[in-house]
Coordinates of C-alpha atoms in Angstrom, one line a residue:
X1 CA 0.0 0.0 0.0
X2 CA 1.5 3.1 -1.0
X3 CA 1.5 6.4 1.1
X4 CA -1.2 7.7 -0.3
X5 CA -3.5 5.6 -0.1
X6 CA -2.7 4.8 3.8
X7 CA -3.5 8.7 4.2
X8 CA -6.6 8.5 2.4
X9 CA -7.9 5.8 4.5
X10 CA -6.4 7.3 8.1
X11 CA -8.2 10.5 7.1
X12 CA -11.6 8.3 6.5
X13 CA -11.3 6.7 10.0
X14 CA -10.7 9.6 12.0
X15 CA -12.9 11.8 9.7
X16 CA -15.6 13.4 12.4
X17 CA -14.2 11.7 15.2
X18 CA -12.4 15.6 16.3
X19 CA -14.1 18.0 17.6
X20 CA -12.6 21.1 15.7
X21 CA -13.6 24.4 15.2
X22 CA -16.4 25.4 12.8
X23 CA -14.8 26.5 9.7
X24 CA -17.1 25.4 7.1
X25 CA -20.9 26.3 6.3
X26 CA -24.1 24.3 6.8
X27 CA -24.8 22.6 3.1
X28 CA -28.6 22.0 2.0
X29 CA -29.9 18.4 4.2
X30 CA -29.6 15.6 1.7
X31 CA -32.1 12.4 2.1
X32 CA -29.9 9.4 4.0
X33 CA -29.5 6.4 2.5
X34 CA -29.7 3.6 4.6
X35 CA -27.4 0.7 4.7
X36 CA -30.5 -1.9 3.1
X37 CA -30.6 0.2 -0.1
X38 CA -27.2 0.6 -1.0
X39 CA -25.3 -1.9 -2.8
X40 CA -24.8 -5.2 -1.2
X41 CA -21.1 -5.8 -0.1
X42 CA -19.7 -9.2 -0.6
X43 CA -18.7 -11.3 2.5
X44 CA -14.9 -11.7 3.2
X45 CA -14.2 -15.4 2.6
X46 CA -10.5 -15.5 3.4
X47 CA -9.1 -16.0 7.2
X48 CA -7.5 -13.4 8.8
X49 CA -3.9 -12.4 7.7
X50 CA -2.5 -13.5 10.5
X51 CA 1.2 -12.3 9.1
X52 CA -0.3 -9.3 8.2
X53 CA -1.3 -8.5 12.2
X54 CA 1.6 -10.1 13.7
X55 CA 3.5 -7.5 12.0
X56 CA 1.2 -4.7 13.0
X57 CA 1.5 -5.3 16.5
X58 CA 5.1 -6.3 16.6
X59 CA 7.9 -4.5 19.0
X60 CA 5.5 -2.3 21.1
X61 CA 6.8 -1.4 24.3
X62 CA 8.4 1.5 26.4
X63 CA 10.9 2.2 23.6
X64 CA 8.5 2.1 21.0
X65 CA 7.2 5.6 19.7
X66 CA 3.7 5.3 19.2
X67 CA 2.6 3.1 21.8
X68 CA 3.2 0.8 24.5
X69 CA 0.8 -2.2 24.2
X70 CA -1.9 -3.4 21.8
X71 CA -5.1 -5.5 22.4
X72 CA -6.5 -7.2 19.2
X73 CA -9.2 -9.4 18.5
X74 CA -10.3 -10.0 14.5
X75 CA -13.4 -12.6 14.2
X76 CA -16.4 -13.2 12.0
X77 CA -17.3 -16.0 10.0
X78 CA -14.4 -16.2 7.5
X79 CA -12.4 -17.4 10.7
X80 CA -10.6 -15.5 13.9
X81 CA -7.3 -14.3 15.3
X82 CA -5.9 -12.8 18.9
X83 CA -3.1 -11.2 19.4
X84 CA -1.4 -8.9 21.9
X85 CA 2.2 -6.9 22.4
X86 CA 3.8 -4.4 24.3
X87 CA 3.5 -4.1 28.3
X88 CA 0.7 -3.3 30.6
X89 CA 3.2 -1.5 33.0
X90 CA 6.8 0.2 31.7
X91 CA 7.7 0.5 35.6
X92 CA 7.4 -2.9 36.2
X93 CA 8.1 -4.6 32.8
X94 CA 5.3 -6.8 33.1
X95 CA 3.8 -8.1 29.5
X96 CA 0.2 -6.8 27.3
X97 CA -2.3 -8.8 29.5
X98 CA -5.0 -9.9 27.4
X99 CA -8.3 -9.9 29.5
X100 CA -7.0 -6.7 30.9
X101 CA -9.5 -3.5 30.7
X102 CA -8.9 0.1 29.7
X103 CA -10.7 3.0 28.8
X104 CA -12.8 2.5 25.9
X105 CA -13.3 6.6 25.5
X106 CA -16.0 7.2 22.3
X107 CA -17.2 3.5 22.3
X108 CA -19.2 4.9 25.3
X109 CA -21.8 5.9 22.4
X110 CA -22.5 3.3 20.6
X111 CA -23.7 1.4 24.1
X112 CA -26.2 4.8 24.7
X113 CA -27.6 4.9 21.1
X114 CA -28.5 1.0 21.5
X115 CA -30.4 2.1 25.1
X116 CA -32.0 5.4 23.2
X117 CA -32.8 2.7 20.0
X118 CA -34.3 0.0 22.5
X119 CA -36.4 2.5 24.1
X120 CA -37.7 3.9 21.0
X121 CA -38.5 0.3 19.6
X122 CA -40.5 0.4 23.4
X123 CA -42.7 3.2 22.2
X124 CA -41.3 5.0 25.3
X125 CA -39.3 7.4 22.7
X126 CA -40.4 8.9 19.1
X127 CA -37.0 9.8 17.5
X128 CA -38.5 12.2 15.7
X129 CA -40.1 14.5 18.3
X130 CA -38.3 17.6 19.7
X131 CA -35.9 16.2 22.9
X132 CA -37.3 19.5 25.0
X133 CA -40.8 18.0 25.4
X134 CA -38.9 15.1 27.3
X135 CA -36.6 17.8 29.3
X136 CA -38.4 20.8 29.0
X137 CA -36.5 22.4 32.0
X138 CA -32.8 21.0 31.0
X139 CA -33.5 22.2 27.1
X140 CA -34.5 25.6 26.2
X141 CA -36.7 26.8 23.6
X142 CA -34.1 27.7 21.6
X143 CA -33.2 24.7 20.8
X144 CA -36.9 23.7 21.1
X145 CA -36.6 22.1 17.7
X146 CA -34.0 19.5 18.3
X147 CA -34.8 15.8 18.3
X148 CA -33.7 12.8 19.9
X149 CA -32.5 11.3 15.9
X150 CA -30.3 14.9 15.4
X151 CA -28.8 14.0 19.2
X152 CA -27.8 10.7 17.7
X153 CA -26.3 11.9 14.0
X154 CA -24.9 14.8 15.4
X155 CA -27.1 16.8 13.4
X156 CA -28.4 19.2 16.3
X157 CA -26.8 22.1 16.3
X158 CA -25.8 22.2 20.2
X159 CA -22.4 23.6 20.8
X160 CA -19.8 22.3 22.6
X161 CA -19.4 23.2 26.7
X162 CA -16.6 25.1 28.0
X163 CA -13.5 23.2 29.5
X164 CA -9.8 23.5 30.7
X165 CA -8.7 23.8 27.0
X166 CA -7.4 20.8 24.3
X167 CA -3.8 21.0 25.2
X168 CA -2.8 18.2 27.4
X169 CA -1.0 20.1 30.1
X170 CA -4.5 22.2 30.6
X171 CA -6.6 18.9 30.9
X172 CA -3.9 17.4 32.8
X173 CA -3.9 20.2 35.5
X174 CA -8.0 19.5 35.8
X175 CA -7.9 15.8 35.3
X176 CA -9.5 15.1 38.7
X177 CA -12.2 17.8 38.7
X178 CA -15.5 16.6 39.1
X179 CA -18.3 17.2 36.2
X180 CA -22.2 17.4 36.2
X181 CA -23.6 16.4 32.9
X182 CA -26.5 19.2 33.8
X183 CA -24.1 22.0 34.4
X184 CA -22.5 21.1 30.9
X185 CA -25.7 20.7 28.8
X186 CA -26.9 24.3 30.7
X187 CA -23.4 25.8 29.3
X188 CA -24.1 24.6 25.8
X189 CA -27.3 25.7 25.5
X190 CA -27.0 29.1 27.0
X191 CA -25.3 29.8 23.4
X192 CA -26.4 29.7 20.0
X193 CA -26.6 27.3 18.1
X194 CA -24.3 26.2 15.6
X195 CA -26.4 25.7 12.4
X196 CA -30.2 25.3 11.7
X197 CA -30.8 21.7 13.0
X198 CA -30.4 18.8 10.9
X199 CA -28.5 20.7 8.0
X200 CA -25.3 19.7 9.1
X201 CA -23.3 17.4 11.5
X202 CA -21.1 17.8 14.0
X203 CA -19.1 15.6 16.0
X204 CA -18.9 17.2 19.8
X205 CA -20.0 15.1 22.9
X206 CA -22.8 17.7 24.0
X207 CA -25.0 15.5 21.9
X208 CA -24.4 12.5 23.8
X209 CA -24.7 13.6 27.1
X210 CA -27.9 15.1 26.5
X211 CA -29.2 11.7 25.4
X212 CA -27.4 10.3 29.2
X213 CA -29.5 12.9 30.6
X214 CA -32.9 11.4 28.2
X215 CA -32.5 8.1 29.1
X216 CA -32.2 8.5 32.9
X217 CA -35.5 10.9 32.9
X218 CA -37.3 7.9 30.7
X219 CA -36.5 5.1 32.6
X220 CA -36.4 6.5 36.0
X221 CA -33.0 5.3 37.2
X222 CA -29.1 6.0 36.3
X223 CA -27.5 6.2 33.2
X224 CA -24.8 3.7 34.6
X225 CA -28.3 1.2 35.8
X226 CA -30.0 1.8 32.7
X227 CA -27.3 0.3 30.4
X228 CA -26.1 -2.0 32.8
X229 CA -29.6 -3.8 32.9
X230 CA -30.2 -3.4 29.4
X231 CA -26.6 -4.5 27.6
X232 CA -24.0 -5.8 30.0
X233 CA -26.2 -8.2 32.4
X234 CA -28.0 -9.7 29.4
X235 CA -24.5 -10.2 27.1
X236 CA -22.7 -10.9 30.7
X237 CA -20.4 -8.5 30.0
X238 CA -18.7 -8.9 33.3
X239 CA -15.6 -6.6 32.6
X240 CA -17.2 -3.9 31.4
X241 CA -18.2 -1.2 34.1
X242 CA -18.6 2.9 33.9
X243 CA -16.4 4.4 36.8
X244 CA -19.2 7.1 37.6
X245 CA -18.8 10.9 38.7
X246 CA -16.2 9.8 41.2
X247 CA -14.3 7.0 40.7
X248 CA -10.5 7.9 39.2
X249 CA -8.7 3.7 38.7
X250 CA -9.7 1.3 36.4
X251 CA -10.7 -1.8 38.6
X252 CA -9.1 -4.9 37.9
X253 CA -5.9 -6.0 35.7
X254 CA -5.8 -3.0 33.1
X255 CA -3.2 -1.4 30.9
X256 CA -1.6 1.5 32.0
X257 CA -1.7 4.0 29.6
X258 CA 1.3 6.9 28.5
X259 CA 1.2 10.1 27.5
X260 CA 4.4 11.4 25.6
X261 CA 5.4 15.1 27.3
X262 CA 8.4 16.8 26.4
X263 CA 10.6 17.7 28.8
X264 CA 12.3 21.1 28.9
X265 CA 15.8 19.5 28.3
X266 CA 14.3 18.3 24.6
X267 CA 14.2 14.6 25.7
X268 CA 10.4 13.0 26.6
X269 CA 8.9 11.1 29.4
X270 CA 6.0 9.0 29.1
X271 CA 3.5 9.9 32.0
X272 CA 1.0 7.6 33.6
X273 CA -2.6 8.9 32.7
X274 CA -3.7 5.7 34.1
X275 CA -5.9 7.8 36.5
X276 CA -8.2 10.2 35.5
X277 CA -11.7 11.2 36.1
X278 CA -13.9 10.7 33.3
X279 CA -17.4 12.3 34.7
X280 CA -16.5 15.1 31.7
X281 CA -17.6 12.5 29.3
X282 CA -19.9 10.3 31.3
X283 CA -22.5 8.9 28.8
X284 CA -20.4 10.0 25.7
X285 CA -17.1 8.8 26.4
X286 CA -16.1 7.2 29.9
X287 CA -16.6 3.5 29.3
X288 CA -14.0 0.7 30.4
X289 CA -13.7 -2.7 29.1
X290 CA -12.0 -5.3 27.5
X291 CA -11.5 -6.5 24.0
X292 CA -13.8 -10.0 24.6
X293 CA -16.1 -7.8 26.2
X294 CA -16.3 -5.5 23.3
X295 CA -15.8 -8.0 20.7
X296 CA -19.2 -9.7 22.2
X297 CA -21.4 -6.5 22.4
X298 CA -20.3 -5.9 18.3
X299 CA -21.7 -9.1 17.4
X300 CA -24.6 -8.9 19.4
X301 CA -25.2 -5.3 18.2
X302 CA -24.8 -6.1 14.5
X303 CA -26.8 -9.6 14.3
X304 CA -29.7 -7.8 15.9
X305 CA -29.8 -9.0 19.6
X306 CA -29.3 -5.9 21.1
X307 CA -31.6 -3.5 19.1
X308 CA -34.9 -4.3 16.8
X309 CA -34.4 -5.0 13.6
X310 CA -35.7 -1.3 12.6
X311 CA -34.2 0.9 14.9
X312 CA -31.0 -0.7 14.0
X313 CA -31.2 0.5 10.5
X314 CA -30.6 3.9 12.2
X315 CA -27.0 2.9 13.4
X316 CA -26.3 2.0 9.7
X317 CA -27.9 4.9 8.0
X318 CA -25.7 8.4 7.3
X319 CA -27.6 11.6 7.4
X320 CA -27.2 13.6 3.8
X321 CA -25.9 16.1 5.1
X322 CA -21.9 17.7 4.7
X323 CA -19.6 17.3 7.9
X324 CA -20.1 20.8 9.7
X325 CA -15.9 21.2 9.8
X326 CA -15.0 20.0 6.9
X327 CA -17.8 20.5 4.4
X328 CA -17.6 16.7 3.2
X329 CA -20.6 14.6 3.2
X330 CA -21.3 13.3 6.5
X331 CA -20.3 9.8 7.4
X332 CA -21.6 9.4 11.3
X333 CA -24.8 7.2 11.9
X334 CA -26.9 7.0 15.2
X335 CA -23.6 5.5 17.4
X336 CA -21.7 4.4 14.5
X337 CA -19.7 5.6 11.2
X338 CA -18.9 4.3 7.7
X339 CA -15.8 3.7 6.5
X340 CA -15.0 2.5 2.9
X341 CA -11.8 0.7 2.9
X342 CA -9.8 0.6 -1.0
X343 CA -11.1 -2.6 -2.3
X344 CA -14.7 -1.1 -1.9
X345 CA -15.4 -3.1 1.2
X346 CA -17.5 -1.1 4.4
X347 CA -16.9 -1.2 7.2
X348 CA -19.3 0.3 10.4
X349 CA -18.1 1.0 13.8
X350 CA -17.1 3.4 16.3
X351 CA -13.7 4.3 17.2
X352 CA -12.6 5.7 20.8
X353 CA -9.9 7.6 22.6
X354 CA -8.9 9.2 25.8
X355 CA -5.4 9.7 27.0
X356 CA -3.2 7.0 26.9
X357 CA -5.9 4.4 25.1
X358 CA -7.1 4.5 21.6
X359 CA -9.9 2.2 20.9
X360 CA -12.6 0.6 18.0
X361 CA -14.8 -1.8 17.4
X362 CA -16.6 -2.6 14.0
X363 CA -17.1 -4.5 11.1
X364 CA -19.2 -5.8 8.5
X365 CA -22.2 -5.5 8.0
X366 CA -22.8 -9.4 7.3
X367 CA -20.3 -9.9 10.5
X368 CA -17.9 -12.2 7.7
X369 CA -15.2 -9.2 9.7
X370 CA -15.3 -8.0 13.1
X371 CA -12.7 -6.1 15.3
X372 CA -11.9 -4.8 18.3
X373 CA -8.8 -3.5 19.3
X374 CA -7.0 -1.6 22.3
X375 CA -4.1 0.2 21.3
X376 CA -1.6 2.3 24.2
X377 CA -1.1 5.1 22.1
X378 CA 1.3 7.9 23.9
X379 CA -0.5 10.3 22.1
X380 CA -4.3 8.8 22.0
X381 CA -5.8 12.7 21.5
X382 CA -4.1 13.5 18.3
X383 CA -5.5 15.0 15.5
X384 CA -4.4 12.1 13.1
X385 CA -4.6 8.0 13.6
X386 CA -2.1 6.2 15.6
X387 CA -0.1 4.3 13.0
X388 CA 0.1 1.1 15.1
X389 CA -3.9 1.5 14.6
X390 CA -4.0 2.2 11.2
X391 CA -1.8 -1.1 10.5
X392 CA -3.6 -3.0 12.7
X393 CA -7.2 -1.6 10.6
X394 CA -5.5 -2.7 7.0
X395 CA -3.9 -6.0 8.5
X396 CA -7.5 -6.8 9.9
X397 CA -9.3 -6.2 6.2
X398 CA -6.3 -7.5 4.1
X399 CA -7.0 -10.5 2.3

């Protein structure tokens, strides 16, 4: 694969997955087209390239650049492959554990747009009406014209809250505080909104954590309950937990993860961002789990288990709209994205990051492909792919 190409495709998988600033216009809504009426894709026949992931995995470690460890589990019915590399913990030497957890960042969303999807396949939601007549004191009339669907695609217009900044240092110095997913939705909506709703898509957690917010008022219990009742007792997804408002470790064996900092003498240390406090990103992005874990909610997700067969179209259909930062067309689904990989072949899943993990799960719409992988990125927030991550995408679609 030439250099090219492998940017083309990096810039398709992180393409919405940044929250930039706005530097492109709203473009006239186009109708979506869901998944069913677009051209079948062909199943993938051939096992996974196991030489092919090997390789993308190979040599991770403290010495290693861009990360330290890597998770990675490729199934589906063409065949399967596990693999792992790198250490959990550079203090201590001790080797990538392969049940351990980490912080699964964005996959967060993909777990609230099933809850959202079940409850609308409940009649307890209509996707189409306006989100303030469910939270008519936490949404103001200004935005009086969002719905739940534009929550899920993005498509709502609802600006991003305030925080400690995007450079590491600034969220570093805060990465203990405490957040209230009210006081964050009443930021965002004090200002004006972005574009017109549903004539454009945005990619910025506000959206997300409004729909946390939904689902408590709906079912009358915790965001944390709601999914935990509705997803990880029924799969038995015993590794997979949400730390809360409060709680700052990952429980169990986990990876550390690294961020790389420069030091003022020109050399870098990696610092241990194991810690943090997630409560920022709650129903958007604060998730920990394990590949198995993850690997079993895909498949569950995709074959229909989790979410009726019509709601679930929504997950696999792209609003026509343009990308609100960019100005291309949109590629973000209720919980989801499309990717197109060279030889034609789509993909569908969510990626994830927060400091010192970078995250994804996905795969084929016919489930011939899945994967999940867990990669210790030392630089998991920046603006382009991790290149262990991008070699471990091609090696897992490779024939």
């Amino acid at each position: 694969m030439n250099a090219k190409t492998r940017t083309l495709i990096a810039a398709a998988l992180v393409l919405g997955f940044a929250a930039g600033p706005a530097v492109a216009h709203a473009a006239p809504a186009q109708a979506p087209v869901p998944a069913s009426a677009q051209k079948p894709q062909p199943l993938i026949s051939t096992p996974p390239n196991a030489t092919a992931l090997e390789k993308a995995i190979a040599g991770l470690g403290a010495q290693h650049k861009e990360a330290t460890a890597a998770l990675v589990r490729v199934g589906g019915t063409s065949g399967s492959w596990r693999g792992s590399s790198g250490v959990a913990d550079i203090r201590t030497g001790r080797g990538a554990i392969e049940e351990g957890r980490f912080r699964a960042g964005s996959v967060t969303k993909t777990f609230t747009s099933a809850v959202v999807l079940q409850l609308a396949a409940e009649g307890r939601l209509d996707l189409d009406r306006p989100v303030r007549r469910y939270l008519p004191g936490t949404v103001p009339e200004a935005y009086g014209t969002v719905t739940v669907r534009q929550l899920l695609t993005y498509t709502s217009g609802i600006p991003a809250a305030d925080g400690p900044g995007d450079s590491f240092e600034a969220q570093w110095e805060h990465r203990f505080d405490v957040t209230d997913p009210h006081d964050q939705i009443a930021a965002a909506v004090a200002k004006n909104p972005e574009f017109v709703p549903g004539t454009a898509q945005h990619y910025l957690n506000i959206n997300y954590t409004v729909l946390g917010v939904l689902i408590e008022k709906v079912t009358g219990t915790t965001y944390e309950k709601a999914v935990g009742a509705r997803i990880l007792k029924p799969l038995g997804l015993r590794d997979t937990s949400f730390p809360g408002r409060l709680q700052t470790r990952i429980p169990g064996p986990h990876h550390h993860g690294y961020q790389a900092v420069a030091r003022e003498d020109g050399s870098t240390e990696l610092r241990d961002v194991t810690e943090w406090n997630s409560s920022d990103r709650w129903a958007a992005g604060d998730i920990i789990s394990t590949t198995a874990d993850l690997e079993r909610f895909t498949v569950a997700l995709f074959s229909g288990r989790l979410v009726p067969k019509a709601q679930l179209e929504e997950m696999f259909t792209v609003p026509g709209v343009k990308d609100f930062v960019t100005g291309k067309a949109a590629t973000l689904t209720a919980g989801m994205a499309r990717i197109t990989l060279p030889d034609g072949t789509v993909a569908w899943g969510k990626t994830g990051s927060r400091h010192g993990y970078n995250t994804a799960i996905g795969g084929t719409r016919d489930l011939s492909r899945t994967l999940v992988y867990s990669v210790n990125s030392t630089d998991a927030k920046g603006q382009d792919m991790n290149p262990v991550a991008l070699d471990i995408v091609m090696a897992a679609f490779s024939e």
